[in-house]
């Protein structure tokens, strides 16, 4: 619960209106998305990905939270291994903001390069076939110079890189390995897809000050173009 409180503090500091979450866990006693929704005064939508709270006592999944009304727009099971405890998917919700509707999508992709490429292609098709304006975020499990991210950048706007120059380190995941030391990777992204330039990026960044996760939080401030 201490990690949840740290995350809540981060949300308050950034005055976030929409949250795209991955690996949101549930047990017989606690449902994290419901706890966050209550403490933050937000609406929430959740989709189980792996595990089963009712049968084995634990599960994890994707969640979207918002201060604005949410409408569930479906979830997409992405092609991955046949292992029953390693599914990958995307969850979509329509956010009814005062500036207009915006599709919000949370996703968590495979670490396997071949499966990752196929999942990105599926994700692009699924999102672009149902909307003209979306914010897509999550753990893409692949580096910025990889072919899947290059494909996404050719179609969608990478909000962090739009604000920060190429030489800026945007690592979101750090791991310490004996003999090798600390390794840094950029695995987490927040993209904007729009067929018409309605939304503009005011600011963007990542925040790893709180140890509630081994990944840094990625944030973006949007506004309607004047």
Short mmCIF file of C-alpha atoms in Angstrom, two decimals:
data_model
loop_
_atom_site.label_atom_id
_atom_site.label_comp_id
_atom_site.label_asym_id
_atom_site.label_seq_id
_atom_site.Cartn_x
_atom_site.Cartn_y
_atom_site.Cartn_z
CA UNK A 1 0.00 0.00 0.00
CA UNK A 2 2.99 2.29 0.46
CA UNK A 3 3.76 2.04 -3.26
CA UNK A 4 0.15 2.96 -4.06
CA UNK A 5 0.42 6.04 -1.89
CA UNK A 6 3.60 7.06 -3.72
CA UNK A 7 1.81 6.70 -7.04
CA UNK A 8 -1.16 8.72 -5.78
CA UNK A 9 1.25 11.45 -4.68
CA UNK A 10 2.79 11.51 -8.17
CA UNK A 11 -0.65 11.81 -9.80
CA UNK A 12 -1.52 14.75 -7.54
CA UNK A 13 1.78 16.48 -8.28
CA UNK A 14 1.23 16.25 -12.04
CA UNK A 15 -2.50 17.03 -11.74
CA UNK A 16 -3.19 14.19 -14.14
CA UNK A 17 -6.63 13.86 -15.76
CA UNK A 18 -6.09 10.51 -17.54
CA UNK A 19 -4.03 7.51 -16.40
CA UNK A 20 -2.96 4.60 -18.65
CA UNK A 21 -1.80 1.77 -16.39
CA UNK A 22 -0.24 -1.67 -16.85
CA UNK A 23 0.29 -4.62 -14.48
CA UNK A 24 -2.52 -3.43 -12.23
CA UNK A 25 -2.97 -6.23 -9.70
CA UNK A 26 -5.92 -7.70 -7.89
CA UNK A 27 -6.22 -10.18 -5.03
CA UNK A 28 -9.10 -11.48 -2.96
CA UNK A 29 -8.67 -8.49 -0.66
CA UNK A 30 -7.54 -5.63 -2.89
CA UNK A 31 -8.44 -4.28 -6.32
CA UNK A 32 -5.90 -1.63 -7.18
CA UNK A 33 -7.89 0.18 -9.89
CA UNK A 34 -10.84 0.57 -7.50
CA UNK A 35 -8.58 1.84 -4.70
CA UNK A 36 -7.00 4.38 -7.04
CA UNK A 37 -10.36 5.47 -8.45
CA UNK A 38 -11.75 6.08 -4.97
CA UNK A 39 -8.72 7.96 -3.62
CA UNK A 40 -8.21 10.04 -6.76
CA UNK A 41 -11.87 10.71 -7.48
CA UNK A 42 -11.63 9.15 -10.93
CA UNK A 43 -13.65 6.83 -13.13
CA UNK A 44 -11.96 3.51 -13.94
CA UNK A 45 -12.05 0.70 -16.48
CA UNK A 46 -10.07 -2.51 -15.97
CA UNK A 47 -9.33 -5.60 -18.08
CA UNK A 48 -7.68 -8.75 -16.74
CA UNK A 49 -4.61 -9.90 -18.67
CA UNK A 50 -2.94 -12.70 -16.72
CA UNK A 51 -3.86 -14.79 -13.69
CA UNK A 52 -7.33 -15.22 -12.20
CA UNK A 53 -8.30 -13.63 -8.91
CA UNK A 54 -11.24 -15.95 -8.35
CA UNK A 55 -9.35 -19.20 -8.96
CA UNK A 56 -5.74 -18.60 -7.91
CA UNK A 57 -6.14 -15.47 -5.79
CA UNK A 58 -4.13 -13.11 -7.98
CA UNK A 59 -4.32 -11.44 -11.37
CA UNK A 60 -2.94 -8.44 -13.21
CA UNK A 61 -4.21 -6.39 -16.09
CA UNK A 62 -4.64 -3.01 -17.77
CA UNK A 63 -6.57 -0.04 -16.46
CA UNK A 64 -7.63 3.41 -17.64
CA UNK A 65 -8.63 6.06 -15.11
CA UNK A 66 -9.97 9.53 -15.80
CA UNK A 67 -11.52 12.51 -14.06
CA UNK A 68 -13.84 12.70 -17.08
CA UNK A 69 -16.58 10.19 -18.01
CA UNK A 70 -15.29 6.95 -19.56
CA UNK A 71 -16.94 4.61 -22.03
CA UNK A 72 -15.45 1.15 -22.54
CA UNK A 73 -14.44 0.72 -26.18
CA UNK A 74 -13.20 -2.85 -26.03
CA UNK A 75 -9.99 -4.76 -25.60
CA UNK A 76 -7.70 -6.41 -28.10
CA UNK A 77 -5.90 -9.67 -27.32
CA UNK A 78 -2.62 -9.41 -29.19
CA UNK A 79 -0.85 -12.36 -30.76
CA UNK A 80 1.85 -13.73 -28.50
CA UNK A 81 2.91 -17.05 -27.07
CA UNK A 82 0.32 -19.71 -26.27
CA UNK A 83 1.43 -19.67 -22.64
CA UNK A 84 -1.70 -19.01 -20.53
CA UNK A 85 0.17 -16.72 -18.12
CA UNK A 86 1.86 -14.48 -20.69
CA UNK A 87 -0.94 -12.85 -22.64
CA UNK A 88 -0.57 -9.40 -24.14
CA UNK A 89 -3.39 -7.02 -24.92
CA UNK A 90 -4.65 -3.44 -25.29
CA UNK A 91 -7.56 -1.76 -23.52
CA UNK A 92 -9.47 1.19 -25.01
CA UNK A 93 -11.86 3.72 -23.49
CA UNK A 94 -13.49 6.83 -24.88
CA UNK A 95 -12.76 9.81 -22.63
CA UNK A 96 -15.44 12.51 -22.78
CA UNK A 97 -13.28 15.59 -22.09
CA UNK A 98 -14.58 19.19 -22.08
CA UNK A 99 -12.52 19.68 -25.26
CA UNK A 100 -14.09 16.74 -27.09
CA UNK A 101 -13.89 12.96 -27.10
CA UNK A 102 -10.50 11.25 -27.09
CA UNK A 103 -9.78 7.54 -27.35
CA UNK A 104 -7.40 6.42 -24.61
CA UNK A 105 -5.51 3.14 -25.03
CA UNK A 106 -3.32 1.33 -22.51
CA UNK A 107 -1.14 -1.54 -23.69
CA UNK A 108 1.66 -3.91 -22.66
CA UNK A 109 3.56 -5.68 -25.44
CA UNK A 110 5.82 -8.73 -25.63
CA UNK A 111 9.55 -8.59 -24.97
CA UNK A 112 10.11 -11.05 -27.84
CA UNK A 113 11.18 -8.98 -30.91
CA UNK A 114 9.25 -11.03 -33.49
CA UNK A 115 6.03 -11.04 -31.48
CA UNK A 116 6.51 -7.37 -30.61
CA UNK A 117 6.59 -6.39 -34.29
CA UNK A 118 3.38 -8.28 -35.03
CA UNK A 119 1.65 -6.83 -31.97
CA UNK A 120 2.53 -3.27 -32.99
CA UNK A 121 1.06 -3.89 -36.43
CA UNK A 122 -2.13 -5.25 -34.86
CA UNK A 123 -2.30 -2.32 -32.48
CA UNK A 124 -2.00 0.23 -35.29
CA UNK A 125 -4.75 -1.43 -37.33
CA UNK A 126 -7.08 -1.83 -34.35
CA UNK A 127 -6.78 1.79 -33.21
CA UNK A 128 -6.79 3.53 -36.58
CA UNK A 129 -9.86 1.58 -37.71
CA UNK A 130 -11.98 2.85 -34.82
CA UNK A 131 -11.01 6.50 -34.32
CA UNK A 132 -9.38 9.61 -35.74
CA UNK A 133 -7.90 10.82 -32.44
CA UNK A 134 -6.22 8.73 -29.74
CA UNK A 135 -3.64 8.80 -26.97
CA UNK A 136 -1.79 5.47 -26.71
CA UNK A 137 0.54 4.64 -23.86
CA UNK A 138 2.19 1.76 -22.08
CA UNK A 139 5.13 -0.59 -21.83
CA UNK A 140 6.10 -1.34 -25.44
CA UNK A 141 9.08 -3.46 -24.33
CA UNK A 142 11.27 -2.33 -27.21
CA UNK A 143 13.95 0.33 -27.74
CA UNK A 144 13.49 3.63 -29.51
CA UNK A 145 15.65 2.58 -32.47
CA UNK A 146 13.74 -0.68 -33.03
CA UNK A 147 11.63 -1.26 -36.15
CA UNK A 148 8.29 -1.36 -34.22
CA UNK A 149 8.88 2.08 -32.69
CA UNK A 150 10.08 3.46 -36.02
CA UNK A 151 6.81 2.22 -37.56
CA UNK A 152 4.77 3.92 -34.84
CA UNK A 153 6.72 7.16 -35.23
CA UNK A 154 5.97 7.17 -38.95
CA UNK A 155 2.23 7.17 -38.16
CA UNK A 156 1.87 8.60 -34.64
CA UNK A 157 3.58 11.37 -32.68
CA UNK A 158 6.04 10.37 -29.95
CA UNK A 159 5.12 12.98 -27.33
CA UNK A 160 8.37 12.86 -25.34
CA UNK A 161 10.66 13.04 -28.35
CA UNK A 162 8.51 15.82 -29.78
CA UNK A 163 9.51 17.95 -26.80
CA UNK A 164 13.02 16.68 -26.08
CA UNK A 165 16.00 16.70 -28.54
CA UNK A 166 17.54 13.45 -29.86
CA UNK A 167 20.53 13.64 -27.50
CA UNK A 168 18.30 13.75 -24.42
CA UNK A 169 18.24 10.51 -22.38
CA UNK A 170 14.61 9.41 -22.07
CA UNK A 171 15.25 6.08 -20.34
CA UNK A 172 12.25 4.72 -18.47
CA UNK A 173 13.67 1.42 -17.17
CA UNK A 174 16.85 0.75 -15.21
CA UNK A 175 18.29 -2.56 -14.11
CA UNK A 176 21.52 -3.38 -12.29
CA UNK A 177 23.38 -6.48 -13.47
CA UNK A 178 26.47 -7.89 -11.72
CA UNK A 179 29.72 -7.07 -13.58
CA UNK A 180 27.81 -4.94 -16.11
CA UNK A 181 26.48 -2.30 -13.75
CA UNK A 182 23.33 -0.29 -14.44
CA UNK A 183 21.63 -0.63 -17.82
CA UNK A 184 19.13 1.95 -19.05
CA UNK A 185 16.42 1.44 -21.64
CA UNK A 186 13.55 3.42 -23.05
CA UNK A 187 10.65 0.95 -23.08
CA UNK A 188 7.65 3.13 -22.19
CA UNK A 189 6.00 5.54 -24.62
CA UNK A 190 3.06 7.88 -24.96
CA UNK A 191 1.88 8.48 -28.54
CA UNK A 192 -0.73 10.76 -30.07
CA UNK A 193 -2.60 9.62 -33.18
CA UNK A 194 -4.79 12.11 -35.00
CA UNK A 195 -5.85 12.49 -38.61
CA UNK A 196 -6.49 16.20 -38.03
CA UNK A 197 -4.23 18.34 -35.86
CA UNK A 198 -6.69 19.02 -33.04
CA UNK A 199 -4.49 18.35 -30.02
CA UNK A 200 -1.11 19.93 -29.39
CA UNK A 201 1.61 18.83 -26.97
CA UNK A 202 2.34 21.50 -24.39
CA UNK A 203 4.94 19.54 -22.43
CA UNK A 204 6.08 15.95 -21.82
CA UNK A 205 8.56 14.00 -19.72
CA UNK A 206 9.17 11.02 -17.47
CA UNK A 207 9.32 10.82 -13.70
CA UNK A 208 11.15 8.11 -11.79
CA UNK A 209 11.43 9.80 -8.39
CA UNK A 210 9.19 7.32 -6.57
CA UNK A 211 10.09 3.60 -6.32
CA UNK A 212 6.54 2.30 -6.83
CA UNK A 213 7.67 0.55 -10.02
CA UNK A 214 10.82 -0.48 -11.87
CA UNK A 215 9.58 1.77 -14.70
CA UNK A 216 9.42 5.56 -14.70
CA UNK A 217 6.06 7.22 -15.24
CA UNK A 218 5.64 8.91 -18.63
CA UNK A 219 3.48 12.03 -18.79
CA UNK A 220 2.20 14.45 -21.43
CA UNK A 221 0.27 17.70 -21.20
CA UNK A 222 -2.17 18.25 -24.08
CA UNK A 223 -4.25 21.23 -25.17
CA UNK A 224 -6.65 22.00 -27.98
CA UNK A 225 -5.06 24.04 -30.76
CA UNK A 226 -6.23 27.65 -30.71
#
